[in-house]
CSV table of C-alpha atoms and ligand atoms in Angstrom, one decimal:
chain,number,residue,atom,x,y,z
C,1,UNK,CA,113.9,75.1,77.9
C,2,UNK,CA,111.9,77.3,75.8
C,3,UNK,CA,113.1,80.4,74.2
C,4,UNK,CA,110.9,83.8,72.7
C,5,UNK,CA,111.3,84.5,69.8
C,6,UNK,CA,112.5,88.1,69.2
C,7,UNK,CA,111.4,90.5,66.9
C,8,UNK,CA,113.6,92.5,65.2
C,9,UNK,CA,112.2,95.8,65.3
C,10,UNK,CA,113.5,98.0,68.2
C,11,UNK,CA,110.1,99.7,68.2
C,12,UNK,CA,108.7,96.1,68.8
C,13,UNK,CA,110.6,95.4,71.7
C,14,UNK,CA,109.7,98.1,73.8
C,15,UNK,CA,105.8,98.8,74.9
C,16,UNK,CA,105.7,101.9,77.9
C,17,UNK,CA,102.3,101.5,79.8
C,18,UNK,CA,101.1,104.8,81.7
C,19,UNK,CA,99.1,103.9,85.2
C,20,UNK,CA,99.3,107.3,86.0
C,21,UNK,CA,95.3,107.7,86.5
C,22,UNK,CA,93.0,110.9,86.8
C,23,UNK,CA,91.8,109.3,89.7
C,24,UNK,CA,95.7,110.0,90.7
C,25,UNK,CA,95.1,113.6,90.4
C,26,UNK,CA,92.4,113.7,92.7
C,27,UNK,CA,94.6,111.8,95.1
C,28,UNK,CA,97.7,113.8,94.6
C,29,UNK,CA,96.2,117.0,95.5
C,30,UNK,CA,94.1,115.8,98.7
C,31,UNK,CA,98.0,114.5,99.8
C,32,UNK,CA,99.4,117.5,99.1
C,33,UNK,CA,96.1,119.9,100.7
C,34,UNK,CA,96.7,117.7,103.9
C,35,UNK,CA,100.7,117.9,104.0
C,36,UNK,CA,100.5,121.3,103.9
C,37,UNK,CA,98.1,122.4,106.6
C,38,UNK,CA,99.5,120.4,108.8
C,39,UNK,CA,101.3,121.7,111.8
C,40,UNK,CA,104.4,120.6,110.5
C,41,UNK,CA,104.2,121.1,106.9
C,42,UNK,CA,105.1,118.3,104.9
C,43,UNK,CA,105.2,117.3,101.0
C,44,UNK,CA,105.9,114.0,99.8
C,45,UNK,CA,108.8,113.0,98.0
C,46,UNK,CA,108.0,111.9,94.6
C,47,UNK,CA,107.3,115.9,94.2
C,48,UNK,CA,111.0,115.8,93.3
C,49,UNK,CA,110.9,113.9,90.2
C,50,UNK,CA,109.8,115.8,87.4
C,51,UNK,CA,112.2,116.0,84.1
C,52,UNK,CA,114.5,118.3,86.1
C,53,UNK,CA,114.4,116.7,89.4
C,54,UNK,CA,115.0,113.6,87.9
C,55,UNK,CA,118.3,115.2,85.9
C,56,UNK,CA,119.3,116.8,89.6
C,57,UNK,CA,119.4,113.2,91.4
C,58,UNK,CA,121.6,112.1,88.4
C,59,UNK,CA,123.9,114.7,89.5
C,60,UNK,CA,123.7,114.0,93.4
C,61,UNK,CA,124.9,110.5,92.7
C,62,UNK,CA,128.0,112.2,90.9
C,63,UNK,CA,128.7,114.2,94.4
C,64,UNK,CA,132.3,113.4,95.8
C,65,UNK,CA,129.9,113.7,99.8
C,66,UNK,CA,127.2,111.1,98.0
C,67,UNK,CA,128.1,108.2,99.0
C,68,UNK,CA,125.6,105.9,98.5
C,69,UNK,CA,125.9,105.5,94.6
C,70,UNK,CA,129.5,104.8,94.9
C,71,UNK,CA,129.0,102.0,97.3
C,72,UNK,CA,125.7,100.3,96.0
C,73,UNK,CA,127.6,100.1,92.4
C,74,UNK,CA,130.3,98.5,93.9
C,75,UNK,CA,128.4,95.5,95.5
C,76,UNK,CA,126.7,95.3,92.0
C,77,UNK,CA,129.9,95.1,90.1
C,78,UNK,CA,131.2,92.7,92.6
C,79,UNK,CA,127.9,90.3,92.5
C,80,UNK,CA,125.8,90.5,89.6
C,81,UNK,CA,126.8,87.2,88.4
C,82,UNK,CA,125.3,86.0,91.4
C,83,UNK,CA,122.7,88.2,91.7
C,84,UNK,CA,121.3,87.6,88.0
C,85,UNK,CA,122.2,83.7,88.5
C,86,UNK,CA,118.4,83.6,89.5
C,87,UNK,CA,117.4,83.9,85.7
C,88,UNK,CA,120.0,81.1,84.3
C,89,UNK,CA,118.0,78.6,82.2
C,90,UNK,CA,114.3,80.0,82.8
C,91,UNK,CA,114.3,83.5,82.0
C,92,UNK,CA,111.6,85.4,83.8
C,93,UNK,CA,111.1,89.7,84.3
C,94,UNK,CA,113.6,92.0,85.9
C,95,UNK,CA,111.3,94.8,87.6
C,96,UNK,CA,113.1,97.7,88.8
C,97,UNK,CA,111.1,99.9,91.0
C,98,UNK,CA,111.9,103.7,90.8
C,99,UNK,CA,114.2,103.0,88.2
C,100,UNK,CA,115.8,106.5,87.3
C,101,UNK,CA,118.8,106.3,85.0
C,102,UNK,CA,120.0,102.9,83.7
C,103,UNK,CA,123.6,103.0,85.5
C,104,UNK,CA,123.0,100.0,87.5
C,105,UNK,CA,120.4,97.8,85.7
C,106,UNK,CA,123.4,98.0,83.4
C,107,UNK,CA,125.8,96.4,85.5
C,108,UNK,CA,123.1,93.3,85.7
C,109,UNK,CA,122.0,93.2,82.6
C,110,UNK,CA,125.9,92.9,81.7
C,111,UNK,CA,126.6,90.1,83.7
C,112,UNK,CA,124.1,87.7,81.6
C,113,UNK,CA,125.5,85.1,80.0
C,114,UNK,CA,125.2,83.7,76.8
C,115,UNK,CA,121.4,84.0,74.9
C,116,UNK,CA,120.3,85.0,78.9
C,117,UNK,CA,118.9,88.1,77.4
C,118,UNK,CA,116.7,86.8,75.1
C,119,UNK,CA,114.6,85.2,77.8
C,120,UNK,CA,114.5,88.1,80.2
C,121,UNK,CA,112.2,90.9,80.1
C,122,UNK,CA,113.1,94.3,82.2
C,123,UNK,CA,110.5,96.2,83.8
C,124,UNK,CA,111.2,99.4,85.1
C,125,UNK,CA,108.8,101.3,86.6
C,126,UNK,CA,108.6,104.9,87.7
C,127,UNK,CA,106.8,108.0,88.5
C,128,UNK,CA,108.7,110.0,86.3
C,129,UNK,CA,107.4,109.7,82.4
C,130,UNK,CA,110.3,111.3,80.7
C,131,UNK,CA,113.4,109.5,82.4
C,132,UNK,CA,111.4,106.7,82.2
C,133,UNK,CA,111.0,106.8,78.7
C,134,UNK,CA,114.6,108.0,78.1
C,135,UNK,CA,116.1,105.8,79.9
C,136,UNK,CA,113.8,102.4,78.2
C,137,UNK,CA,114.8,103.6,74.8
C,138,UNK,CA,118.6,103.6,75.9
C,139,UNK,CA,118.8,100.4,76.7
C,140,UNK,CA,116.7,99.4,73.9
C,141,UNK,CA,119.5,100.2,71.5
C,142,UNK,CA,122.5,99.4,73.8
C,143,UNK,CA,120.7,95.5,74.3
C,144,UNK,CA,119.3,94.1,71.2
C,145,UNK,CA,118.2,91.4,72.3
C,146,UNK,CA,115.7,92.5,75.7
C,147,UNK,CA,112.4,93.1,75.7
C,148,UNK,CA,111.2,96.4,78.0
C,149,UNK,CA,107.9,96.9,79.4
C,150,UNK,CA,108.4,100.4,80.8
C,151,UNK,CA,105.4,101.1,83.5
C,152,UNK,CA,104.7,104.4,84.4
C,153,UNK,CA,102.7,104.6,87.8
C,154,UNK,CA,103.2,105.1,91.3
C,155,UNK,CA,104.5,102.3,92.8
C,156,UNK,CA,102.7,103.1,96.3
C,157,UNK,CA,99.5,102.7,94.6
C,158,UNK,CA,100.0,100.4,91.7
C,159,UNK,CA,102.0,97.6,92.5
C,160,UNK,CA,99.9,95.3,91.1
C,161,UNK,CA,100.9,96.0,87.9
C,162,UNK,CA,103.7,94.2,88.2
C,163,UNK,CA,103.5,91.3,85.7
C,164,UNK,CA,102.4,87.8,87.4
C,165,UNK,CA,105.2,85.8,86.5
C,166,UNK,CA,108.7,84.2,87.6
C,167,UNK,CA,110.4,87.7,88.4
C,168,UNK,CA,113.3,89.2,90.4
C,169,UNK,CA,112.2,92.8,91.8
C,170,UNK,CA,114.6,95.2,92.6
C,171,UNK,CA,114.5,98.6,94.9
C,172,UNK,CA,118.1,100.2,94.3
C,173,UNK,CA,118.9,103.3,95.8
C,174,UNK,CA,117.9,103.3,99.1
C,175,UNK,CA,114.3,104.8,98.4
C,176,UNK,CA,113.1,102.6,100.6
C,177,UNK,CA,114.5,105.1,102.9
C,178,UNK,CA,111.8,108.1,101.9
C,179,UNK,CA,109.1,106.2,103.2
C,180,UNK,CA,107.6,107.2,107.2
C,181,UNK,CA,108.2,103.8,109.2
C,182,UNK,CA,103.8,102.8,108.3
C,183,UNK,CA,104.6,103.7,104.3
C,184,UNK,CA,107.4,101.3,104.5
C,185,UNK,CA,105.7,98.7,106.3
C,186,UNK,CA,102.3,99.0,103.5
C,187,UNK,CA,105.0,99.4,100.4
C,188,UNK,CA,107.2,96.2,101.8
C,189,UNK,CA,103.3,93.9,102.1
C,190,UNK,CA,102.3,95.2,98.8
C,191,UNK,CA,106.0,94.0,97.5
C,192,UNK,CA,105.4,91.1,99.4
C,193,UNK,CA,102.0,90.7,98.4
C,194,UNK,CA,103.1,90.1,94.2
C,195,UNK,CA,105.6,87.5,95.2
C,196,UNK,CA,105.3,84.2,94.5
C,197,UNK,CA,107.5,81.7,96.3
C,198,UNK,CA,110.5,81.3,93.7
C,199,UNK,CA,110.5,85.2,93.5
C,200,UNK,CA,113.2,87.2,94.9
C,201,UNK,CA,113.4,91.1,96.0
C,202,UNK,CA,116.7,92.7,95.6
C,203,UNK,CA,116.4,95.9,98.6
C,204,UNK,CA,118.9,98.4,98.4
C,205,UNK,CA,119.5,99.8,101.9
C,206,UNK,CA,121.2,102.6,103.7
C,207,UNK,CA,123.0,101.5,106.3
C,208,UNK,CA,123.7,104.0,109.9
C,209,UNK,CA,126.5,105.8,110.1
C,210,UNK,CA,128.4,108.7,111.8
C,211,UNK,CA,126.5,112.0,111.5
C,212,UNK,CA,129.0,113.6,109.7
C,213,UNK,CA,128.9,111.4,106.7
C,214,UNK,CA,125.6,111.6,106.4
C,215,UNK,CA,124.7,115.0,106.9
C,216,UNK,CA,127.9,116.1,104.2
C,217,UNK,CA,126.2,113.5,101.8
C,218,UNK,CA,122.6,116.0,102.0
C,219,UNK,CA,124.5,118.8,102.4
C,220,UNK,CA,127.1,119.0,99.3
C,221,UNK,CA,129.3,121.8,98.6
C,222,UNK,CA,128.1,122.7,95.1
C,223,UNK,CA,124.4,123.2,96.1
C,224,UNK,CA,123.1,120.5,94.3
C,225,UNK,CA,121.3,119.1,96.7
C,226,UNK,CA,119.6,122.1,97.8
C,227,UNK,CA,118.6,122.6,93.7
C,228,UNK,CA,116.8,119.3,94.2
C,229,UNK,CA,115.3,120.4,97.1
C,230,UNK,CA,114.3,123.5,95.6
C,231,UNK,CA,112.2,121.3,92.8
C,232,UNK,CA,109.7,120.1,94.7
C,233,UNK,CA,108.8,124.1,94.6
C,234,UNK,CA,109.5,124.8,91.0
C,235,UNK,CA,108.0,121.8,90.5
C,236,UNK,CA,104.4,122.4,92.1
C,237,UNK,CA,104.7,126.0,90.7
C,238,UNK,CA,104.2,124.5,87.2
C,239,UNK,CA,102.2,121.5,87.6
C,240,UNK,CA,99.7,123.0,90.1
C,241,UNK,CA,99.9,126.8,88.7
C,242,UNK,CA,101.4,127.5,92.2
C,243,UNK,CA,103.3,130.6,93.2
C,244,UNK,CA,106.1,129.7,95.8
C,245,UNK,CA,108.8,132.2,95.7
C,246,UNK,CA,111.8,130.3,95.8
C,247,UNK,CA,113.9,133.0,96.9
C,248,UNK,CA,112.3,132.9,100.5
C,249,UNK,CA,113.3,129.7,100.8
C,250,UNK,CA,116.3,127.5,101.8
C,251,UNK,CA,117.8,124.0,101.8
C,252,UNK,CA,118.2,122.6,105.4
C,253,UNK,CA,119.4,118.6,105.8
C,254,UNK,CA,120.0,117.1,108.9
C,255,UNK,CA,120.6,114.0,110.6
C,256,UNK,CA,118.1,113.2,113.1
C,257,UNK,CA,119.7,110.8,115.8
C,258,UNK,CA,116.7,109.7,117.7
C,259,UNK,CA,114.9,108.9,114.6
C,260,UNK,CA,118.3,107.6,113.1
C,261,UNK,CA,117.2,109.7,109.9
C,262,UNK,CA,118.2,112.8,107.4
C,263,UNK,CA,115.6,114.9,107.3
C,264,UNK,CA,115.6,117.7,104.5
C,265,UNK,CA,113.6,120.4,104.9
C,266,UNK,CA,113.0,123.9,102.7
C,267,UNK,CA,113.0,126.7,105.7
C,268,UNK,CA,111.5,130.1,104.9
C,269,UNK,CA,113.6,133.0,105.4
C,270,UNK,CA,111.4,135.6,106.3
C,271,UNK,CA,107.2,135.1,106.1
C,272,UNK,CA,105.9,134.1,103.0
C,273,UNK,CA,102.8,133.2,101.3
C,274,UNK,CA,101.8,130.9,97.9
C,275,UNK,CA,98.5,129.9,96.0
C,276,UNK,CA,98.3,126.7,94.3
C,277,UNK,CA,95.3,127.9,92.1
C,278,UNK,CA,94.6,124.1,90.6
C,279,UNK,CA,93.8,123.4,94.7
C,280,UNK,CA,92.4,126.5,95.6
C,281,UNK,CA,94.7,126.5,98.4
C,282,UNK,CA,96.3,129.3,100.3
C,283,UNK,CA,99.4,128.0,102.5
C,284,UNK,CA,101.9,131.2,104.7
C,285,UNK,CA,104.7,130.3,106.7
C,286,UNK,CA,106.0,132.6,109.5
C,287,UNK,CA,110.2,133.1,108.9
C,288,UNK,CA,112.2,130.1,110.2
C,289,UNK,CA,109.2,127.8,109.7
C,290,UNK,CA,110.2,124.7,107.2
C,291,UNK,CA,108.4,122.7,104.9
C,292,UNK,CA,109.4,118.9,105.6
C,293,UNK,CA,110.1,117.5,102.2
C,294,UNK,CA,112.5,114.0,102.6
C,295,UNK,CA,113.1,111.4,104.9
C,296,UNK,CA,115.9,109.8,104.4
C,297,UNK,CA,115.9,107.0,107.0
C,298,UNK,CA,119.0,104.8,107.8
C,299,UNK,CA,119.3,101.2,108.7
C,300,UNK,CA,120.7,99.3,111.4
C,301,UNK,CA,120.5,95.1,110.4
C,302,UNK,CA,118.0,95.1,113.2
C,303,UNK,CA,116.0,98.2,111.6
C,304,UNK,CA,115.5,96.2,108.9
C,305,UNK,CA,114.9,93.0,110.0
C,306,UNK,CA,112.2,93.9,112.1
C,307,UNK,CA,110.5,95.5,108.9
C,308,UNK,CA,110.9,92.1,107.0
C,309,UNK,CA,109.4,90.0,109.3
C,310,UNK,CA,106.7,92.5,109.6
C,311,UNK,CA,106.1,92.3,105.8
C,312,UNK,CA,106.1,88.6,105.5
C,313,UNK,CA,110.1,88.6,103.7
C,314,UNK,CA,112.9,87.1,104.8
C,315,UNK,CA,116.5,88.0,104.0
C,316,UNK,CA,118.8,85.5,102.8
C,317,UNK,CA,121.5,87.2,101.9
C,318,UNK,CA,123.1,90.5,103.0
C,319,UNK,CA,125.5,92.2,100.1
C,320,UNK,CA,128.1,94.9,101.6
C,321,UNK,CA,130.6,97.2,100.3
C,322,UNK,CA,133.9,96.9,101.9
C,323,UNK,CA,133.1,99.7,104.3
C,324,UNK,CA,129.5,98.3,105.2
C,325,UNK,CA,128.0,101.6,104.3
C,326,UNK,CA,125.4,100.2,102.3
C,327,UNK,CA,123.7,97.0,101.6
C,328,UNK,CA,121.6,95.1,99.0
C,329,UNK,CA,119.5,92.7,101.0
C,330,UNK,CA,118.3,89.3,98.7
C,331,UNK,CA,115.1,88.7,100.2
C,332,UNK,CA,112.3,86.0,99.6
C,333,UNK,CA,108.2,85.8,100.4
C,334,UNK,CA,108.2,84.0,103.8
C,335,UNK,CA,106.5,80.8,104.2
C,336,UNK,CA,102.1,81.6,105.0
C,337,UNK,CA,102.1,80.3,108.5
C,338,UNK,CA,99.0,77.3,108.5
C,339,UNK,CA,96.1,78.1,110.5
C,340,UNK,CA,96.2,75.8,113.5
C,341,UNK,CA,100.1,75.2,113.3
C,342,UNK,CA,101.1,77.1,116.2
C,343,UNK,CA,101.0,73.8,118.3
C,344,UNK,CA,103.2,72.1,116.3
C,345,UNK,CA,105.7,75.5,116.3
C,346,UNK,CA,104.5,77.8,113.8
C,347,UNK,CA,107.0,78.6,111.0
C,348,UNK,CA,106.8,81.7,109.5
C,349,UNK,CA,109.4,82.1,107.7
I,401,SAH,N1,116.8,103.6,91.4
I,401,SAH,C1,117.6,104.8,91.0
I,401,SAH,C2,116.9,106.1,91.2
I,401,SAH,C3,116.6,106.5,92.6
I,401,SAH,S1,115.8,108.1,92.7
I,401,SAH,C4,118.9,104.8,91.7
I,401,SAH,O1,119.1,104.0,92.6
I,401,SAH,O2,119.8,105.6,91.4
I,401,SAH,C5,114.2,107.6,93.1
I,401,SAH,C6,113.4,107.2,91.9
I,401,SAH,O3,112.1,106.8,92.3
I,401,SAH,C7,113.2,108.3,90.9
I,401,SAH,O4,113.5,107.8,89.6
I,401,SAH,C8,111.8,108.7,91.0
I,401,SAH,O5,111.2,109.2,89.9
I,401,SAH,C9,111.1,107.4,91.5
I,401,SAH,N2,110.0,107.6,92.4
I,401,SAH,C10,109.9,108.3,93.5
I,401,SAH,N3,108.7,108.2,94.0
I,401,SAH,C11,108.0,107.3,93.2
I,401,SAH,C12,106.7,106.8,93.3
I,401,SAH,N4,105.8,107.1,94.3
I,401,SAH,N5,106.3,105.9,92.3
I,401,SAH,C13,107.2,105.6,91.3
I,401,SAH,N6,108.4,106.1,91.2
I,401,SAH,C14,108.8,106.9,92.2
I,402,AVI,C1,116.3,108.6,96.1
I,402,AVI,N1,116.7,108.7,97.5
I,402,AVI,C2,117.2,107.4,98.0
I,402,AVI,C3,117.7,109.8,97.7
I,402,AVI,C4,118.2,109.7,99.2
I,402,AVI,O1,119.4,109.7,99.4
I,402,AVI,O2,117.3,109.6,100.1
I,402,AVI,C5,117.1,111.1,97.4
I,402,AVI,C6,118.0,112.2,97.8
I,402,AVI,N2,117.7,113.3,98.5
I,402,AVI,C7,118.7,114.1,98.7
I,402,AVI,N3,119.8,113.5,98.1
I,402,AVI,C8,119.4,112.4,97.5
């Protein structure tokens, strides 16, 4: 078994990578120009996470009604030995897709054993430059022997970015939840797509529940949510030179049952008007109309599994709190079914 050498140099250890392109620019604004003429007026989620927005989630996970945070931490206390078994003796990268804050790449990283460290390299990646960068030079200090390659792109539209080697990709959170049902299928083949065989995908997933648990965890009684919300205004205001007036505006969550979804939504309050001046863009609403800004989609096993199989993954192993509120699903690259095989039963996964 061969071990890195480490260097001793904190600085050394850590290298941040920004993918975030001009091209990306472009792109964003043509995304957000089309959201917002649409009928139903729509922004996409990663609007959320500037410095702020990122700081606001932080605080939603703290929420008494968020429940989601409490139960996904539990499943990792309970089996990150198990889970980060997958490095012992060869080492590889530990990608962590919309990584945020460090609270649960903590728990795995803690459950390492021995020199483990020393051959494991953590990847985080993330939209958000300054959480990213916080959180990388955190763990640099608290984990003196891990090397960090923090990646700072859209993981959407840059997935290939990923390093190439042995690796164990996590999506905690549930974010795979703020995708439409097509954006989930594209994100789960790209994820698929950087897998090699060995590799395994650790998916955190919402799981379905009553109505009233979900639509208190989107609707919390000290407005927090509604702040976040509120950022994807703020937000545009400063990065687009945008004028939304926030005060016309206000936090709606609710639980869709057909669509077995949360959807948030920022409703005007009586007609309003905003120019985003970097897009030479014009956008009213009428009172009462909304601007959708979140899906938050739930999962029932069968949800899921139907999106797997879809993407070429299979699930081998499904990880529950006690209350099976939320799962992390252990998934691997299926088997590439052989041309010509399906006489002889095609296998695909
Ligand atoms: N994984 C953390 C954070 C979840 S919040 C947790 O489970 O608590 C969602 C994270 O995804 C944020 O850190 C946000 O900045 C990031 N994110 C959202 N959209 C993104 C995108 N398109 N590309 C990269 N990161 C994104
Ligand atoms: C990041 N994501 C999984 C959160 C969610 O629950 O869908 C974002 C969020 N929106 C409102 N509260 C939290």
């Amino acid at each position: 078994m061969q071990t890195r050498k480490k260097l001793s140099q904190p600085t050394d250890r850590l290298q941040i990578h920004n993918f975030l392109l001009e091209d990306d620019r472009g792109e964003n604004g043509r995304e957000i120009t089309a959201g917002l003429t649409k009928p139903q007026k729509r922004l996409p989620s990663k609007y959320f996470y500037d410095a702020y927005g990122s700081w606001l989630f932080e605080r939603i996970c703290d929420l008494p009604e968020y429940y989601l945070t409490r139960s996904e931490l539990a499943i990792l206390r309970k089996k990150s030995p198990e889970i980060m078994g997958f490095f012992n003796g060869d080492g590889g990268d530990l990608v962590e897709l919309g990584s945020g804050s460090n609270r649960k790449i903590k728990i795995l990283l803690d459950a390492v054993a021995g020199d483990g460290l020393r051959r494991l390299r953590y990847v985080p990646v993330d939209i958000s430059d300054n959480a990213l960068e916080e959180a990388s030079r955190e763990l640099l200090y608290a984990y003196e022997d891990l090397d960090i390659l923090g990646v700072i792109a859209d993981f959407t539209r840059h997935l290939e970015v990923i390093p190439a080697g042995r690796k164990l990709i996590t999506f905690l959170g549930s974010t795979i939840g703020n995708f439409s049902g097509p954006e989930r299928l594209s994100f789960l083949r790209q994820v698929a797509a950087v897998m090699k065989p060995g590799d395994r995908f650790l998916l955190g997933v919402d799981m379905l529940k009553s109505p009233e648990l979900l639509e208190a965890a989107y609707n919390d009684s000290q407005g927090v949510t509604a702040a976040f919300n509120m950022n994807i205004l703020r937000n545009l205001n400063r990065s687009l030179n945008a004028d939304f007036h926030l005060e016309d505006f206000e936090h709606r969550a609710v639980f869709v049952e057909e669509k077995e979804r949360v959807e948030m939504h920022l409703k005007a309050t009586r007609a309003t008007a905003a120019r985003l001046a970097d897009l030479d863009l014009e956008v009213s609403l009428r009172p009462g109309e909304t601007i959708h800004t979140e899906i938050c989609q739930k999962f029932s096993r069968d949800r899921a599994r139907w999106d797997f199989q879809k993407a070429g993954l299979v699930a081998l192993e499904w990880l529950t709190d006690p209350q099976g509120w939320f799962s992390l699903v252990l998934l691997k690259k299926a088997r590439v079914a052989v041309v010509g095989a399906a006489s002889r039963g095609m296998e695909g996964a």
